[in-house]
Amino acid sequence: MYHKIMDFRSDTVTRPSEEMRRVIAAAEVGDDIYGDDPSSNALCKYAAEITGKEAAIFACSGTMGNLLAFTTAGRHGESLLAGKRSHVWCAEVGGFSAVAGLCPYPLVDDEGVPDPAELAVASRADNDVHHPDTTILALENTHNYTGGIAVPPERFAQTAREGRRLGFHVHLDGARIFNAAVRHGVDVRRYTDEVDSVQFCLSKGLGAPLGSMLCGSHELIEGAKKWRKRLGGAQRQVGIAAAAGLYALKNNVARLAEDHANAALLVDLLKRGGVEVEERPNMTNMVFFPLKEGQVGDAEFEARCLEKGLLAHMISPRRARFVTHLDVDREDVERAAAIILEVLSA
Ligand SMILES: Cc1ncc(COP(=O)(O)O)c(C=O)c1O
């Protein structure tokens, strides 16, 4: 029997559905740099509304959305507080320092969010002439590298509020903030009301082909427009992508619960097969597990999975990450689990 290749490497691999492609084809467009693109304008308006912010800007990617927040809210030589395991620290090529000129101060974020008690120490608000001024606190939710965990709203608010009390611009890398909101059954504003800016991705679990939104005050977004232009990220008939993003936001949020259920099923099947899955509180659509000593090598693991029709990804040496999304269903999860167990036991 023919089986499709199942891609569990990330939730970024989804392809636009038939319906989304129809919306893309019918999208009204104009020159966005003149403010003339109706689809982009509608997306920005809707994104600002649902996150409770004054304005929003469409960015090419999550990395660019975060960078626009950092370049606009910070100045060269100031300090950015970010988790040691955060995406902005680990996986955005140091843009906060290379482009925004910010000096990073890493915080422990093993539980997905730094301890509020750490912030006052890290702020170095002591007027010591040696210390950079701290201006930005970057938080992440869901938190990718700690297990895709959805930090609960109350816990998230403790750290965000302390950051604001200390006078920081609190930015949320909410690439998957809708996964967090759905996981905890709350409106996304339970998170976004606690921060000064939020970046969220349209191109991950929501299933759009590209793009991210940065939402914040009018002032921040006006500044971000200049930075987006400076970075070469201002685009013309961007409505083709924006229409897909708006469709994704209106149709694909609630269904993230299915991805979470599928990930939970994968955890269950792997555990039953003896795999030591990294179990964390409040998991969402990601499943991590180690390859143990004596088991297959990393490249070999990926190659053998692929031979059996499963695209797998080693996120770091000896650590596999599987992500559920719109383009994999329960049956795929069952097949994927069987393949993983077979490869690990060979
Ligand atoms: C938590 C987090 N933030 C930001 C990003 C960056 O998004 P993009 O790949 O669109 O630049 C990612 C991408 O995987 C992510 O997982």
Tab-separated table of C-alpha atoms and ligand atoms in Angstrom:
chain	number	residue	atom	x	y	z
A	1	MET	CA	0.000	0.000	0.000
A	2	TYR	CA	1.270	3.520	-0.829
A	3	HIS	CA	1.885	5.729	2.159
A	4	LYS	CA	2.778	9.398	2.050
A	5	ILE	CA	6.008	10.583	3.648
A	6	MET	CA	5.055	11.792	7.105
A	7	ASP	CA	6.877	14.935	8.135
A	8	PHE	CA	7.220	15.381	11.900
A	9	ARG	CA	10.285	17.643	11.823
A	10	SER	CA	8.364	20.798	12.714
A	11	ASP	CA	4.968	22.464	12.506
A	12	THR	CA	6.553	24.804	9.951
A	13	VAL	CA	6.282	22.136	7.244
A	14	THR	CA	2.527	22.439	6.668
A	15	ARG	CA	1.337	23.280	3.176
A	16	PRO	CA	-1.623	25.562	2.429
A	17	SER	CA	-4.909	23.648	2.250
A	18	GLU	CA	-7.138	23.792	-0.839
A	19	GLU	CA	-9.375	26.326	0.880
A	20	MET	CA	-6.423	28.482	1.897
A	21	ARG	CA	-5.129	28.377	-1.675
A	22	ARG	CA	-8.511	29.630	-2.893
A	23	VAL	CA	-8.322	32.503	-0.408
A	24	ILE	CA	-4.792	33.306	-1.614
A	25	ALA	CA	-5.909	33.289	-5.244
A	26	ALA	CA	-8.782	35.656	-4.514
A	27	ALA	CA	-6.826	38.017	-2.234
A	28	GLU	CA	-7.162	41.724	-2.899
A	29	VAL	CA	-3.721	43.245	-3.091
A	30	GLY	CA	-1.997	46.616	-3.411
A	31	ASP	CA	1.393	48.132	-2.696
A	32	ASP	CA	1.866	47.585	1.021
A	33	ILE	CA	4.693	50.097	1.264
A	34	TYR	CA	2.154	52.776	0.296
A	35	GLY	CA	-0.248	51.257	2.839
A	36	ASP	CA	-2.449	50.169	-0.075
A	37	ASP	CA	-2.738	46.454	0.472
A	38	PRO	CA	-6.252	45.723	1.793
A	39	SER	CA	-5.463	42.151	2.822
A	40	SER	CA	-2.367	43.164	4.749
A	41	ASN	CA	-4.278	46.025	6.390
A	42	ALA	CA	-7.086	43.664	7.391
A	43	LEU	CA	-4.634	41.166	8.857
A	44	CYS	CA	-2.823	43.852	10.880
A	45	LYS	CA	-6.122	45.219	12.197
A	46	TYR	CA	-7.324	41.761	13.228
A	47	ALA	CA	-3.996	40.775	14.812
A	48	ALA	CA	-3.942	43.978	16.871
A	49	GLU	CA	-7.561	43.424	17.928
A	50	ILE	CA	-7.176	39.855	19.120
A	51	THR	CA	-3.964	40.591	21.016
A	52	GLY	CA	-5.428	43.773	22.533
A	53	LYS	CA	-2.725	46.005	21.096
A	54	GLU	CA	-2.969	49.346	19.288
A	55	ALA	CA	-1.322	48.202	16.089
A	56	ALA	CA	0.434	45.378	14.280
A	57	ILE	CA	2.919	44.855	11.488
A	58	PHE	CA	3.357	41.905	9.144
A	59	ALA	CA	6.903	40.503	9.194
A	60	CYS	CA	8.477	37.956	6.873
A	61	SER	CA	9.234	35.538	9.704
A	62	GLY	CA	9.202	35.044	13.449
A	63	THR	CA	12.872	35.896	13.586
A	64	MET	CA	12.195	39.187	11.856
A	65	GLY	CA	9.199	39.933	14.114
A	66	ASN	CA	11.350	39.461	17.223
A	67	LEU	CA	14.170	41.487	15.713
A	68	LEU	CA	11.821	44.364	14.866
A	69	ALA	CA	10.793	44.484	18.533
A	70	PHE	CA	14.411	44.516	19.683
A	71	THR	CA	15.657	47.096	17.195
A	72	THR	CA	12.705	49.395	17.889
A	73	ALA	CA	12.445	49.086	21.668
A	74	GLY	CA	16.172	48.957	22.415
A	75	ARG	CA	19.268	50.976	21.610
A	76	HIS	CA	22.815	49.895	20.893
A	77	GLY	CA	24.724	49.124	24.073
A	78	GLU	CA	21.649	48.391	26.155
A	79	SER	CA	20.987	44.989	27.629
A	80	LEU	CA	18.438	42.324	26.680
A	81	LEU	CA	17.361	39.708	29.219
A	82	ALA	CA	16.485	36.413	27.563
A	83	GLY	CA	16.257	32.770	28.574
A	84	LYS	CA	19.319	30.583	28.022
A	85	ARG	CA	17.189	28.093	26.160
A	86	SER	CA	15.052	30.635	24.339
A	87	HIS	CA	14.777	30.711	20.570
A	88	VAL	CA	15.981	34.322	20.397
A	89	TRP	CA	19.126	33.353	22.272
A	90	CYS	CA	19.795	29.957	20.661
A	91	ALA	CA	18.439	30.077	17.153
A	92	GLU	CA	18.178	33.574	15.685
A	93	VAL	CA	21.842	33.937	14.771
A	94	GLY	CA	22.450	36.564	17.443
A	95	GLY	CA	20.345	39.176	15.606
A	96	PHE	CA	19.683	41.017	18.871
A	97	SER	CA	23.393	41.831	19.093
A	98	ALA	CA	24.448	41.756	15.417
A	99	VAL	CA	21.660	44.083	14.319
A	100	ALA	CA	19.977	45.596	17.384
A	101	GLY	CA	23.314	46.098	19.191
A	102	LEU	CA	21.934	44.684	22.441
A	103	CYS	CA	24.113	43.027	24.987
A	104	PRO	CA	22.514	39.765	26.114
A	105	TYR	CA	22.045	38.737	29.730
A	106	PRO	CA	21.010	35.072	29.897
A	107	LEU	CA	18.471	33.873	32.437
A	108	VAL	CA	17.638	30.349	33.554
A	109	ASP	CA	14.435	29.311	31.782
A	110	ASP	CA	14.350	25.546	32.316
A	111	GLU	CA	10.717	25.794	33.442
A	112	GLY	CA	9.853	27.768	30.295
A	113	VAL	CA	9.939	31.179	31.970
A	114	PRO	CA	12.600	32.847	34.137
A	115	ASP	CA	12.029	33.229	37.858
A	116	PRO	CA	10.755	36.748	38.622
A	117	ALA	CA	13.229	36.940	41.507
A	118	GLU	CA	16.099	36.793	38.988
A	119	LEU	CA	15.038	39.936	37.185
A	120	ALA	CA	15.973	42.529	39.770
A	121	VAL	CA	19.502	41.104	40.005
A	122	ALA	CA	19.815	40.895	36.239
A	123	SER	CA	18.546	44.430	35.722
A	124	ARG	CA	21.703	45.884	37.328
A	125	ALA	CA	19.728	49.042	37.949
A	126	ASP	CA	22.399	50.330	40.295
A	127	ASN	CA	23.712	53.260	38.278
A	128	ASP	CA	27.090	51.526	38.229
A	129	VAL	CA	28.997	53.132	35.380
A	130	HIS	CA	30.223	49.707	34.239
A	131	HIS	CA	26.773	48.257	33.597
A	132	PRO	CA	24.677	48.495	30.473
A	133	ASP	CA	21.112	49.713	31.004
A	134	THR	CA	18.626	46.890	30.757
A	135	THR	CA	15.718	47.739	28.532
A	136	ILE	CA	14.134	44.556	27.227
A	137	LEU	CA	12.962	41.298	28.738
A	138	ALA	CA	12.185	38.642	26.127
A	139	LEU	CA	9.895	35.777	27.166
A	140	GLU	CA	8.823	32.772	25.076
A	141	ASN	CA	5.556	30.821	25.167
A	142	THR	CA	5.100	28.035	24.262
A	143	HIS	CA	8.712	27.356	25.045
A	144	ASN	CA	10.229	25.325	22.255
A	145	TYR	CA	13.492	23.836	23.536
A	146	THR	CA	12.243	22.990	27.012
A	147	GLY	CA	9.622	20.719	25.464
A	148	GLY	CA	7.046	22.933	23.775
A	149	ILE	CA	5.611	23.655	27.181
A	150	ALA	CA	2.753	26.094	27.603
A	151	VAL	CA	3.606	28.232	30.605
A	152	PRO	CA	0.326	28.758	32.506
A	153	PRO	CA	-1.083	32.306	32.396
A	154	GLU	CA	-0.661	32.965	36.130
A	155	ARG	CA	2.963	31.845	36.114
A	156	PHE	CA	3.710	33.801	32.949
A	157	ALA	CA	2.145	36.936	34.470
A	158	GLN	CA	4.377	36.792	37.554
A	159	THR	CA	7.546	37.208	35.505
A	160	ALA	CA	6.064	39.598	32.950
A	161	ARG	CA	4.669	41.861	35.697
A	162	GLU	CA	7.949	41.932	37.550
A	163	GLY	CA	9.687	42.860	34.286
A	164	ARG	CA	7.294	45.721	33.743
A	165	ARG	CA	7.598	46.835	37.369
A	166	LEU	CA	11.327	47.132	36.797
A	167	GLY	CA	10.660	49.321	33.775
A	168	PHE	CA	11.607	46.870	31.019
A	169	HIS	CA	9.913	46.586	27.670
A	170	VAL	CA	8.517	43.062	27.975
A	171	HIS	CA	8.448	41.271	24.639
A	172	LEU	CA	6.787	37.917	24.099
A	173	ASP	CA	8.194	35.600	21.466
A	174	GLY	CA	4.799	34.026	21.033
A	175	ALA	CA	5.663	32.073	17.898
A	176	ARG	CA	3.188	29.494	19.273
A	177	ILE	CA	1.193	31.625	21.715
A	178	PHE	CA	-2.095	30.231	20.380
A	179	ASN	CA	-0.907	26.733	21.312
A	180	ALA	CA	-0.413	28.035	24.858
A	181	ALA	CA	-3.825	29.708	24.963
A	182	VAL	CA	-5.592	26.618	23.594
A	183	ARG	CA	-3.672	24.331	25.958
A	184	HIS	CA	-4.902	26.327	28.955
A	185	GLY	CA	-8.339	27.095	27.538
A	186	VAL	CA	-7.865	30.866	27.817
A	187	ASP	CA	-8.153	33.811	25.485
A	188	VAL	CA	-4.768	34.769	24.051
A	189	ARG	CA	-5.103	38.134	25.795
A	190	ARG	CA	-4.435	36.443	29.126
A	191	TYR	CA	-0.856	36.413	27.848
A	192	THR	CA	-0.672	39.403	25.556
A	193	ASP	CA	-2.175	41.814	28.119
A	194	GLU	CA	0.885	41.154	30.267
A	195	VAL	CA	3.443	42.296	27.696
A	196	ASP	CA	4.371	45.388	25.705
A	197	SER	CA	4.836	43.551	22.436
A	198	VAL	CA	4.123	40.104	21.051
A	199	GLN	CA	5.354	38.321	17.966
A	200	PHE	CA	3.358	35.331	16.778
A	201	CYS	CA	3.856	33.087	13.762
A	202	LEU	CA	1.231	32.383	11.121
A	203	SER	CA	3.455	29.790	9.509
A	204	LYS	CA	3.639	27.209	12.301
A	205	GLY	CA	0.662	25.409	13.800
A	206	LEU	CA	-1.734	27.863	12.153
A	207	GLY	CA	-0.746	26.512	8.758
A	208	ALA	CA	-0.073	29.623	6.663
A	209	PRO	CA	2.857	29.441	4.250
A	210	LEU	CA	4.765	32.360	5.736
A	211	GLY	CA	4.717	35.392	7.947
A	212	SER	CA	4.523	36.596	11.510
A	213	MET	CA	2.856	39.474	13.276
A	214	LEU	CA	4.430	41.919	15.671
A	215	CYS	CA	1.785	43.658	17.788
A	216	GLY	CA	2.276	46.569	20.183
A	217	SER	CA	1.732	50.297	20.662
A	218	HIS	CA	1.294	52.674	17.708
A	219	GLU	CA	4.700	54.121	18.509
A	220	LEU	CA	6.409	50.744	18.507
A	221	ILE	CA	4.795	49.648	15.254
A	222	GLU	CA	5.605	52.929	13.504
A	223	GLY	CA	9.234	52.463	14.535
A	224	ALA	CA	9.124	48.833	13.433
A	225	LYS	CA	7.962	49.910	9.971
A	226	LYS	CA	11.192	51.860	9.521
A	227	TRP	CA	13.260	48.957	10.803
A	228	ARG	CA	11.459	46.511	8.543
A	229	LYS	CA	12.288	48.753	5.592
A	230	ARG	CA	15.901	49.115	6.744
A	231	LEU	CA	16.224	45.332	6.972
A	232	GLY	CA	14.826	44.889	3.487
A	233	GLY	CA	11.677	43.240	4.789
A	234	ALA	CA	9.083	45.698	3.462
A	235	GLN	CA	7.203	44.069	0.599
A	236	ARG	CA	4.766	45.093	-2.078
A	237	GLN	CA	1.650	42.966	-2.885
A	238	VAL	CA	2.012	41.143	0.386
A	239	GLY	CA	-1.732	40.514	0.572
A	240	ILE	CA	-1.195	37.165	-1.134
A	241	ALA	CA	0.460	35.998	2.064
A	242	ALA	CA	-1.553	38.172	4.453
A	243	ALA	CA	-4.852	36.682	3.229
A	244	ALA	CA	-3.556	33.218	4.077
A	245	GLY	CA	-2.530	34.484	7.499
A	246	LEU	CA	-5.945	35.956	8.200
A	247	TYR	CA	-7.612	32.746	7.066
A	248	ALA	CA	-5.303	30.780	9.384
A	249	LEU	CA	-6.115	32.980	12.367
A	250	LYS	CA	-9.835	32.698	11.795
A	251	ASN	CA	-9.962	28.976	11.071
A	252	ASN	CA	-7.014	27.150	12.557
A	253	VAL	CA	-6.692	28.225	16.164
A	254	ALA	CA	-9.190	25.977	17.987
A	255	ARG	CA	-7.998	22.903	16.068
A	256	LEU	CA	-4.543	23.192	17.664
A	257	ALA	CA	-6.110	21.043	20.397
A	258	GLU	CA	-6.027	18.149	17.907
A	259	ASP	CA	-2.267	18.586	17.498
A	260	HIS	CA	-1.884	18.499	21.259
A	261	ALA	CA	-3.969	15.318	21.494
A	262	ASN	CA	-1.894	13.741	18.726
A	263	ALA	CA	1.335	14.627	20.518
A	264	ALA	CA	-0.058	13.122	23.734
A	265	LEU	CA	-0.872	9.942	21.808
A	266	LEU	CA	2.681	9.822	20.471
A	267	VAL	CA	4.050	10.185	24.014
A	268	ASP	CA	1.834	7.351	25.152
A	269	LEU	CA	2.752	4.990	22.314
A	270	LEU	CA	6.478	5.681	22.667
A	271	LYS	CA	6.392	5.202	26.432
A	272	ARG	CA	4.570	1.912	26.035
A	273	GLY	CA	7.383	0.881	23.716
A	274	GLY	CA	9.963	1.737	26.390
A	275	VAL	CA	11.153	5.127	25.127
A	276	GLU	CA	12.112	7.596	27.855
A	277	VAL	CA	10.138	10.535	26.556
A	278	GLU	CA	10.886	13.910	28.163
A	279	GLU	CA	7.659	14.469	30.026
A	280	ARG	CA	6.986	18.023	31.120
A	281	PRO	CA	3.962	19.718	32.602
A	282	ASN	CA	1.716	21.453	30.043
A	283	MET	CA	3.086	19.899	26.876
A	284	THR	CA	1.567	20.932	23.563
A	285	ASN	CA	2.514	19.735	20.072
A	286	MET	CA	6.134	18.642	20.610
A	287	VAL	CA	7.639	15.389	21.794
A	288	PHE	CA	11.313	15.111	22.732
A	289	PHE	CA	13.270	11.999	23.621
A	290	PRO	CA	16.930	11.046	23.887
A	291	LEU	CA	18.751	8.476	21.799
A	292	LYS	CA	20.528	6.398	24.388
A	293	GLU	CA	24.052	5.045	24.366
A	294	GLY	CA	24.251	1.944	22.232
A	295	GLN	CA	21.266	3.032	20.169
A	296	VAL	CA	21.477	4.086	16.556
A	297	GLY	CA	23.556	7.209	15.615
A	298	ASP	CA	21.810	10.527	15.006
A	299	ALA	CA	22.206	10.659	11.219
A	300	GLU	CA	21.391	6.981	10.978
A	301	PHE	CA	18.218	7.463	13.008
A	302	GLU	CA	16.993	10.112	10.602
A	303	ALA	CA	18.012	8.035	7.557
A	304	ARG	CA	16.326	4.848	8.771
A	305	CYS	CA	13.137	6.672	9.699
A	306	LEU	CA	13.074	8.215	6.230
A	307	GLU	CA	13.534	4.821	4.566
A	308	LYS	CA	10.288	3.840	6.297
A	309	GLY	CA	8.465	7.016	5.288
A	310	LEU	CA	9.044	9.212	8.325
A	311	LEU	CA	10.893	12.540	8.252
A	312	ALA	CA	12.501	12.935	11.663
A	313	HIS	CA	14.688	15.638	13.148
A	314	MET	CA	17.458	15.516	15.718
A	315	ILE	CA	17.115	18.945	17.319
A	316	SER	CA	20.526	18.610	19.000
A	317	PRO	CA	22.986	15.731	19.430
A	318	ARG	CA	21.216	12.653	20.829
A	319	ARG	CA	17.937	14.550	21.237
A	320	ALA	CA	15.034	13.905	18.872
A	321	ARG	CA	12.059	16.238	18.481
A	322	PHE	CA	8.780	15.260	16.839
A	323	VAL	CA	6.135	17.897	16.188
A	324	THR	CA	2.462	17.359	15.386
A	325	HIS	CA	0.579	19.727	13.099
A	326	LEU	CA	-2.213	20.228	10.593
A	327	ASP	CA	-0.772	17.832	8.035
A	328	VAL	CA	-0.453	14.760	10.278
A	329	ASP	CA	-3.355	12.863	11.768
A	330	ARG	CA	-3.893	10.183	14.377
A	331	GLU	CA	-3.134	7.398	11.952
A	332	ASP	CA	0.158	9.075	11.002
A	333	VAL	CA	1.032	9.293	14.688
A	334	GLU	CA	0.402	5.569	15.115
A	335	ARG	CA	2.562	4.771	12.091
A	336	ALA	CA	5.281	7.190	13.214
A	337	ALA	CA	5.418	5.613	16.677
A	338	ALA	CA	5.719	2.130	15.163
A	339	ILE	CA	8.567	3.284	12.894
A	340	ILE	CA	10.442	5.030	15.727
A	341	LEU	CA	10.179	1.938	17.943
A	342	GLU	CA	11.357	-0.301	15.120
A	343	VAL	CA	14.365	1.929	14.337
A	344	LEU	CA	15.336	2.291	18.000
A	345	SER	CA	15.173	-1.426	18.655
A	346	ALA	CA	17.218	-2.431	15.572
B	1	LIG	C1	9.883	29.893	19.663
B	1	LIG	C2	10.255	30.369	18.304
B	1	LIG	N1	10.429	31.679	18.097
B	1	LIG	C3	10.743	32.172	16.893
B	1	LIG	C4	10.895	31.337	15.814
B	1	LIG	C5	11.326	31.921	14.491
B	1	LIG	O1	10.392	31.799	13.494
B	1	LIG	P1	10.852	31.798	11.942
B	1	LIG	O2	11.371	30.444	11.665
B	1	LIG	O3	9.592	32.140	11.223
B	1	LIG	O4	11.890	32.857	11.793
B	1	LIG	C6	10.722	29.956	15.972
B	1	LIG	C7	10.886	29.047	14.812
B	1	LIG	O5	10.925	27.862	14.907
B	1	LIG	C8	10.401	29.461	17.257
B	1	LIG	O6	10.241	28.150	17.474
